[in-house]
Amino acid sequence: MQPSITTAALSTVIAALVLSGCTSTSTSTSTSTSTNSSTIPAGPQTRLQGDTFCEAATTELVIPVAGTFSDGQRVRDYYTGRTAVVRDGQVTMAPGEQAEGLVLLEAANSETGQFTWGGATVYFAVTDRFANGNPDNDNNYGRKPDGKNEIGTFHGGDFAGLAQRLDYLQALGVNALWITPPFEQIHGWVGGGDRGDFRHYGYHGYYALDFTVPDANFGTREEFRTLVQQAHQRGIRVVMDVVMNHPGYSTLQDMQTFGFGSLYDGFEKHLPERWGDWRPESWENFHAYHAFIDYDHPDWSGWWGKNWVRAGIADYETPPRASIDEVRGSLAFLPDFKTESDQAVGLPEFLKNKPATRATELEDATVRDYLITWLTDWVREFGIDGFRVDTAKHVEPEAWAELKAAAQQALEDYRRANPGEALPAEEFWMVAEVFPHSVQKSSYFDAGFDAVINFDLQEEAAAGARCLPAMESVYADYANRLNGDNPFNVLSYISSHDTTLFSRIADRDPQLQKRAAAALLLTPGAVQLYYGDESGREFGPTGSDAHQGTRSPMNWQAIDSGQVNSILEHWRILGQFRERHPAIGAGSHRMISKSPYVFSRQYGDDRVIIAFGAHQP
C-alpha cells in the first residue's frame, strides 16, 4: 500500500506531474513557466500556404537612391559584388540568381561600421545540443542516456564544441553568442512532460544545483575560459543566461548523493542501489517515484532550507501560483528563491557539505546577495559581456538593478586584471525575458535592463518570409519606436526554445527558411538567431512536452555535407551585411519605393539601401 501524499508535499509532487518543459527558462517549462505567470504557448502553428508568395525577380531593377547616395557615387550590391554609379538619383541592377530578389546597396568604399547593441546579431545556442567538442565529458554524475528518443537527456554538447564552431558563427556575421546557463545542474532527473513519459535532466541549464561551478557535462573552467577568450578574439561578445528566480528540483539521485530529504520508512528496498537508476513499472510513469518520498520529513532542512526557498514541503513555506503572485509565486512548481527577503542567511546545508563547490559563507548576506555574488563572479573571472535574464517578471525589480551594478563592477575588475586581452565590451549588457513583452519601453528599462526580448516578431516575420514588403509596417514601426527620440532596444527572434522553430512554421519549406533571413536580419533593433535557423534544423522528438522538440541536435551533418548550402549561404551574406552596417538595426528607416520595394537605413554616416524585386502573383 502506498502512503498518501500530504498537503505539504502536494505542490512538489504535482511539480513532477506537470513539469517537464524546460522551465527554463523563462520559459519553461521553461518558458512556459518562466517568463510568465502562465504557460507560454508553443508558438504559431499555422502554416503559411494561404499567404501571398512573391516570385523573386532576377531581371534588372531601377532602384531610387536619392537622399542616401549622391549622383556620381559608386555603390555596390553586397550580395553579388556588382557595382554601379548613381545617375539621376537611381541605379539599375539585377538581383543575384540566389538572392531571392534582394539587392543590398552600400557605398563601394564602405567598411565595417562600429558595433552597437542596437544592431547586434545574437546567436542563441543550447550548449548541450549544439556541438560535442569533448566526448570524454559526456557522462557525469551518474547520468545516462535513455536509449530511446533522448528527449530530455544530455546529448554531449559542451564549451569545447562551441569554441570549435566560433569561425562558423563569425561567418554568419554573429557578434554576440548567448549560451544557456553553464552552472552545475541537478544530477538526477524529474519526470518529463504531462505524462511523465521521459526522464528530464537539466541539460538546458535552468535546473541549477550549484551556481559557482560549471556542470561537468558542459566542461571545465579552463574550457569555458577558452571559449570566452576565443570568442572575444573574433569580436564576438558572450552573453550568459542566468536565473535568479529558482534553483532546480530535488531528485532521487541528489537526495542520495547529498543526504537531504527522506524516503518513507522501508521504501529504500524498492529502489536500486543507485536511486537515480529507478525505472517505473509498466503501469507507472516517471512521475511515480514521488510516492517513495516523505516530503514532510525534517531532513529536508538539509536541502536549500526554508530561509532560502518556498517549496511547500516540510516546514518550508508553500508558494502561491505565479499567476496570483508573480514575485513570490512558483513557476512549474520549482522552488522559489526568496530574493525579496532582507533576512541574512547562511550557506545551504547541502552546499556546506558539497565537496566540489566554490560557494563560501558570506557575512550578513541575504539570498539576493548570495545569488548576485555567485553570478557576477563569472563576469569577474571570465570577462562575460552580458546576461540574458530568465523569468525577469518573477523577481523584484530592485534585484535586477543590483545585479546590473554588480555585473558592471565585475566587468571593470576583469578589464583591469586583464589589460592585454581582447575585450569587446566596456558596458555590461542585460536583456530580460518577459513574456509577452513587445516593442515598448516598459519599466524593465528602469530596472537595469538594456533590452527586453520581443515576442511579436515570430508571427510577424512569417508573412515577410513569403513576401518581404509585408514587413514594411513592422520595420517602420520598430525603427520609429526603437531608434527615435526616446531610443531603447529589444531582441527579436523567429524561433526559440520555448515557442517553436521557424522551420516548423514554414512546414520545412527550404525557400521559406531561406527567405526568413531577410525578414529577421533586416529588422530594426537587436535580433536573435536560434541555433539552426540558418540551416533548417528540424523539430525533434518532444514527448508530452511541446517545447522539447525545439531543442533538437544541431544539424551538422546536413551542414558539413552541403545539403543546406543554399539556405546557409544566403543567411551568411545577409548576416555579414548586417554586421557591416549598424544602420540596419540601429538606424532610421525610410521607405523609398513600393515597386520595387526599396527602403533606406541610416545611422550617423552609415547608410544602406535594400531593394526587393518580385513578380506579384
Tab-separated table of N, CA and C in Angstrom, residues 40-102:
chain	number	residue	atom	x	y	z
A	40	ILE	N	3.605	29.732	-21.650
A	40	ILE	CA	3.807	30.336	-22.957
A	40	ILE	C	3.338	29.347	-24.009
A	41	PRO	N	2.554	29.784	-24.938
A	41	PRO	CA	2.077	28.853	-25.957
A	41	PRO	C	3.211	28.323	-26.802
A	42	ALA	N	2.982	27.225	-27.454
A	42	ALA	CA	4.036	26.583	-28.230
A	42	ALA	C	4.325	27.315	-29.523
A	43	GLY	N	3.835	28.498	-29.690
A	43	GLY	CA	4.171	29.299	-30.853
A	43	GLY	C	3.177	29.096	-31.974
A	44	PRO	N	3.248	29.979	-32.951
A	44	PRO	CA	2.297	29.872	-34.053
A	44	PRO	C	2.457	28.547	-34.781
A	45	GLN	N	1.374	27.824	-34.912
A	45	GLN	CA	1.427	26.531	-35.572
A	45	GLN	C	0.765	26.567	-36.952
A	46	THR	N	0.136	27.693	-37.283
A	46	THR	CA	-0.487	27.782	-38.586
A	46	THR	C	0.581	27.793	-39.661
A	47	ARG	N	0.293	27.159	-40.784
A	47	ARG	CA	1.226	27.141	-41.893
A	47	ARG	C	0.994	28.354	-42.774
A	48	LEU	N	1.862	28.583	-43.706
A	48	LEU	CA	1.847	29.821	-44.470
A	48	LEU	C	1.239	29.684	-45.851
A	49	GLN	N	0.660	28.516	-46.165
A	49	GLN	CA	0.293	28.338	-47.559
A	49	GLN	C	-0.777	29.313	-48.046
A	50	GLY	N	-1.523	29.940	-47.144
A	50	GLY	CA	-2.560	30.854	-47.594
A	50	GLY	C	-2.068	32.260	-47.832
A	51	ASP	N	-0.829	32.553	-47.482
A	51	ASP	CA	-0.322	33.909	-47.612
A	51	ASP	C	0.227	34.152	-49.018
A	52	THR	N	0.325	35.424	-49.362
A	52	THR	CA	0.873	35.788	-50.664
A	52	THR	C	2.338	35.403	-50.753
A	53	PHE	N	2.716	34.756	-51.848
A	53	PHE	CA	4.112	34.374	-52.051
A	53	PHE	C	4.638	35.138	-53.259
A	54	CYS	N	5.688	35.923	-53.042
A	54	CYS	CA	6.274	36.700	-54.131
A	54	CYS	C	7.265	35.854	-54.922
A	55	GLU	N	7.163	35.900	-56.208
A	55	GLU	CA	8.157	35.265	-57.057
A	55	GLU	C	9.305	36.246	-57.248
A	56	ALA	N	10.487	35.891	-56.764
A	56	ALA	CA	11.617	36.813	-56.778
A	56	ALA	C	12.052	37.157	-58.195
A	57	ALA	N	12.360	38.421	-58.413
A	57	ALA	CA	12.826	38.882	-59.723
A	57	ALA	C	14.320	38.646	-59.871
A	58	THR	N	14.744	38.348	-61.084
A	58	THR	CA	16.172	38.268	-61.393
A	58	THR	C	16.536	39.248	-62.510
A	59	THR	N	15.533	39.943	-63.027
A	59	THR	CA	15.786	40.953	-64.068
A	59	THR	C	16.191	42.271	-63.421
A	60	GLU	N	16.672	43.201	-64.235
A	60	GLU	CA	17.180	44.461	-63.694
A	60	GLU	C	16.079	45.266	-63.003
A	61	LEU	N	16.473	45.897	-61.894
A	61	LEU	CA	15.589	46.782	-61.151
A	61	LEU	C	16.099	48.206	-61.272
A	62	VAL	N	15.194	49.140	-61.414
A	62	VAL	CA	15.555	50.559	-61.336
A	62	VAL	C	15.323	50.977	-59.886
A	63	ILE	N	16.412	51.290	-59.200
A	63	ILE	CA	16.368	51.493	-57.748
A	63	ILE	C	16.614	52.961	-57.427
A	64	PRO	N	15.635	53.678	-56.882
A	64	PRO	CA	15.859	55.071	-56.481
A	64	PRO	C	16.727	55.128	-55.228
A	65	VAL	N	17.754	55.968	-55.257
A	65	VAL	CA	18.691	56.054	-54.127
A	65	VAL	C	18.931	57.485	-53.673
A	66	ALA	N	18.268	58.462	-54.281
A	66	ALA	CA	18.485	59.858	-53.921
A	66	ALA	C	18.176	60.077	-52.448
A	67	GLY	N	18.985	60.916	-51.824
A	67	GLY	CA	18.826	61.170	-50.395
A	67	GLY	C	19.675	60.261	-49.538
A	68	THR	N	20.134	59.174	-50.137
A	68	THR	CA	21.040	58.257	-49.427
A	68	THR	C	22.399	58.244	-50.105
A	69	PHE	N	22.407	58.069	-51.415
A	69	PHE	CA	23.642	58.128	-52.197
A	69	PHE	C	23.505	59.247	-53.230
A	70	SER	N	24.607	59.921	-53.510
A	70	SER	CA	24.574	61.093	-54.387
A	70	SER	C	24.956	60.721	-55.820
A	71	ASP	N	24.541	61.553	-56.739
A	71	ASP	CA	24.910	61.340	-58.145
A	71	ASP	C	26.421	61.284	-58.298
A	72	GLY	N	26.893	60.351	-59.112
A	72	GLY	CA	28.322	60.175	-59.323
A	72	GLY	C	28.966	59.225	-58.331
A	73	GLN	N	28.238	58.858	-57.252
A	73	GLN	CA	28.807	57.960	-56.243
A	73	GLN	C	28.695	56.510	-56.721
A	74	ARG	N	29.754	55.755	-56.497
A	74	ARG	CA	29.720	54.339	-56.866
A	74	ARG	C	29.202	53.531	-55.674
A	75	VAL	N	28.229	52.680	-55.959
A	75	VAL	CA	27.652	51.828	-54.931
A	75	VAL	C	27.858	50.376	-55.318
A	76	ARG	N	27.745	49.498	-54.316
A	76	ARG	CA	27.995	48.073	-54.538
A	76	ARG	C	26.836	47.260	-53.966
A	77	ASP	N	26.442	46.247	-54.699
A	77	ASP	CA	25.499	45.260	-54.173
A	77	ASP	C	26.320	44.246	-53.387
A	78	TYR	N	26.147	44.219	-52.073
A	78	TYR	CA	26.958	43.334	-51.246
A	78	TYR	C	26.694	41.871	-51.578
A	79	TYR	N	25.516	41.561	-52.057
A	79	TYR	CA	25.178	40.166	-52.343
A	79	TYR	C	25.998	39.626	-53.512
A	80	THR	N	26.129	40.392	-54.571
A	80	THR	CA	26.817	39.901	-55.766
A	80	THR	C	28.200	40.502	-55.972
A	81	GLY	N	28.472	41.642	-55.314
A	81	GLY	CA	29.731	42.349	-55.540
A	81	GLY	C	29.688	43.279	-56.732
A	82	ARG	N	28.586	43.322	-57.474
A	82	ARG	CA	28.484	44.215	-58.625
A	82	ARG	C	28.414	45.669	-58.165
A	83	THR	N	28.949	46.563	-58.999
A	83	THR	CA	28.923	47.989	-58.674
A	83	THR	C	28.221	48.762	-59.780
A	84	ALA	N	27.808	49.968	-59.420
A	84	ALA	CA	27.169	50.870	-60.382
A	84	ALA	C	27.357	52.293	-59.883
A	85	VAL	N	27.267	53.232	-60.799
A	85	VAL	CA	27.378	54.649	-60.456
A	85	VAL	C	25.978	55.248	-60.451
A	86	VAL	N	25.699	56.054	-59.435
A	86	VAL	CA	24.391	56.688	-59.317
A	86	VAL	C	24.225	57.734	-60.412
A	87	ARG	N	23.146	57.631	-61.174
A	87	ARG	CA	22.818	58.605	-62.213
A	87	ARG	C	21.373	59.044	-62.000
A	88	ASP	N	21.176	60.355	-61.947
A	88	ASP	CA	19.830	60.905	-61.799
A	88	ASP	C	19.094	60.295	-60.609
A	89	GLY	N	19.851	60.096	-59.526
A	89	GLY	CA	19.236	59.618	-58.287
A	89	GLY	C	18.833	58.159	-58.292
A	90	GLN	N	19.381	57.371	-59.201
A	90	GLN	CA	18.999	55.970	-59.229
A	90	GLN	C	20.124	55.109	-59.795
A	91	VAL	N	20.016	53.812	-59.555
A	91	VAL	CA	20.921	52.849	-60.166
A	91	VAL	C	20.066	51.729	-60.758
A	92	THR	N	20.610	51.083	-61.748
A	92	THR	CA	19.935	49.935	-62.355
A	92	THR	C	20.784	48.697	-62.099
A	93	MET	N	20.148	47.676	-61.482
A	93	MET	CA	20.921	46.494	-61.097
A	93	MET	C	19.983	45.303	-60.952
A	94	ALA	N	20.462	44.153	-61.363
A	94	ALA	CA	19.669	42.931	-61.234
A	94	ALA	C	20.067	42.180	-59.970
A	95	PRO	N	19.104	41.610	-59.236
A	95	PRO	CA	19.439	40.761	-58.090
A	95	PRO	C	20.208	39.529	-58.542
A	96	GLY	N	21.048	38.989	-57.673
A	96	GLY	CA	21.742	37.745	-57.974
A	96	GLY	C	20.761	36.590	-58.094
A	97	GLU	N	21.182	35.551	-58.771
A	97	GLU	CA	20.293	34.416	-59.011
A	97	GLU	C	19.843	33.749	-57.716
A	98	GLN	N	20.680	33.777	-56.680
A	98	GLN	CA	20.338	33.142	-55.405
A	98	GLN	C	19.878	34.140	-54.351
A	99	ALA	N	19.686	35.402	-54.754
A	99	ALA	CA	19.444	36.469	-53.781
A	99	ALA	C	17.986	36.604	-53.369
A	100	GLU	N	17.101	35.805	-53.917
A	100	GLU	CA	15.674	35.899	-53.602
A	100	GLU	C	15.141	37.314	-53.811
A	101	GLY	N	15.601	37.958	-54.906
A	101	GLY	CA	15.093	39.268	-55.278
A	101	GLY	C	15.727	40.439	-54.565
A	102	LEU	N	16.729	40.197	-53.731
A	102	LEU	CA	17.336	41.250	-52.916
A	102	LEU	C	18.533	41.893	-53.597
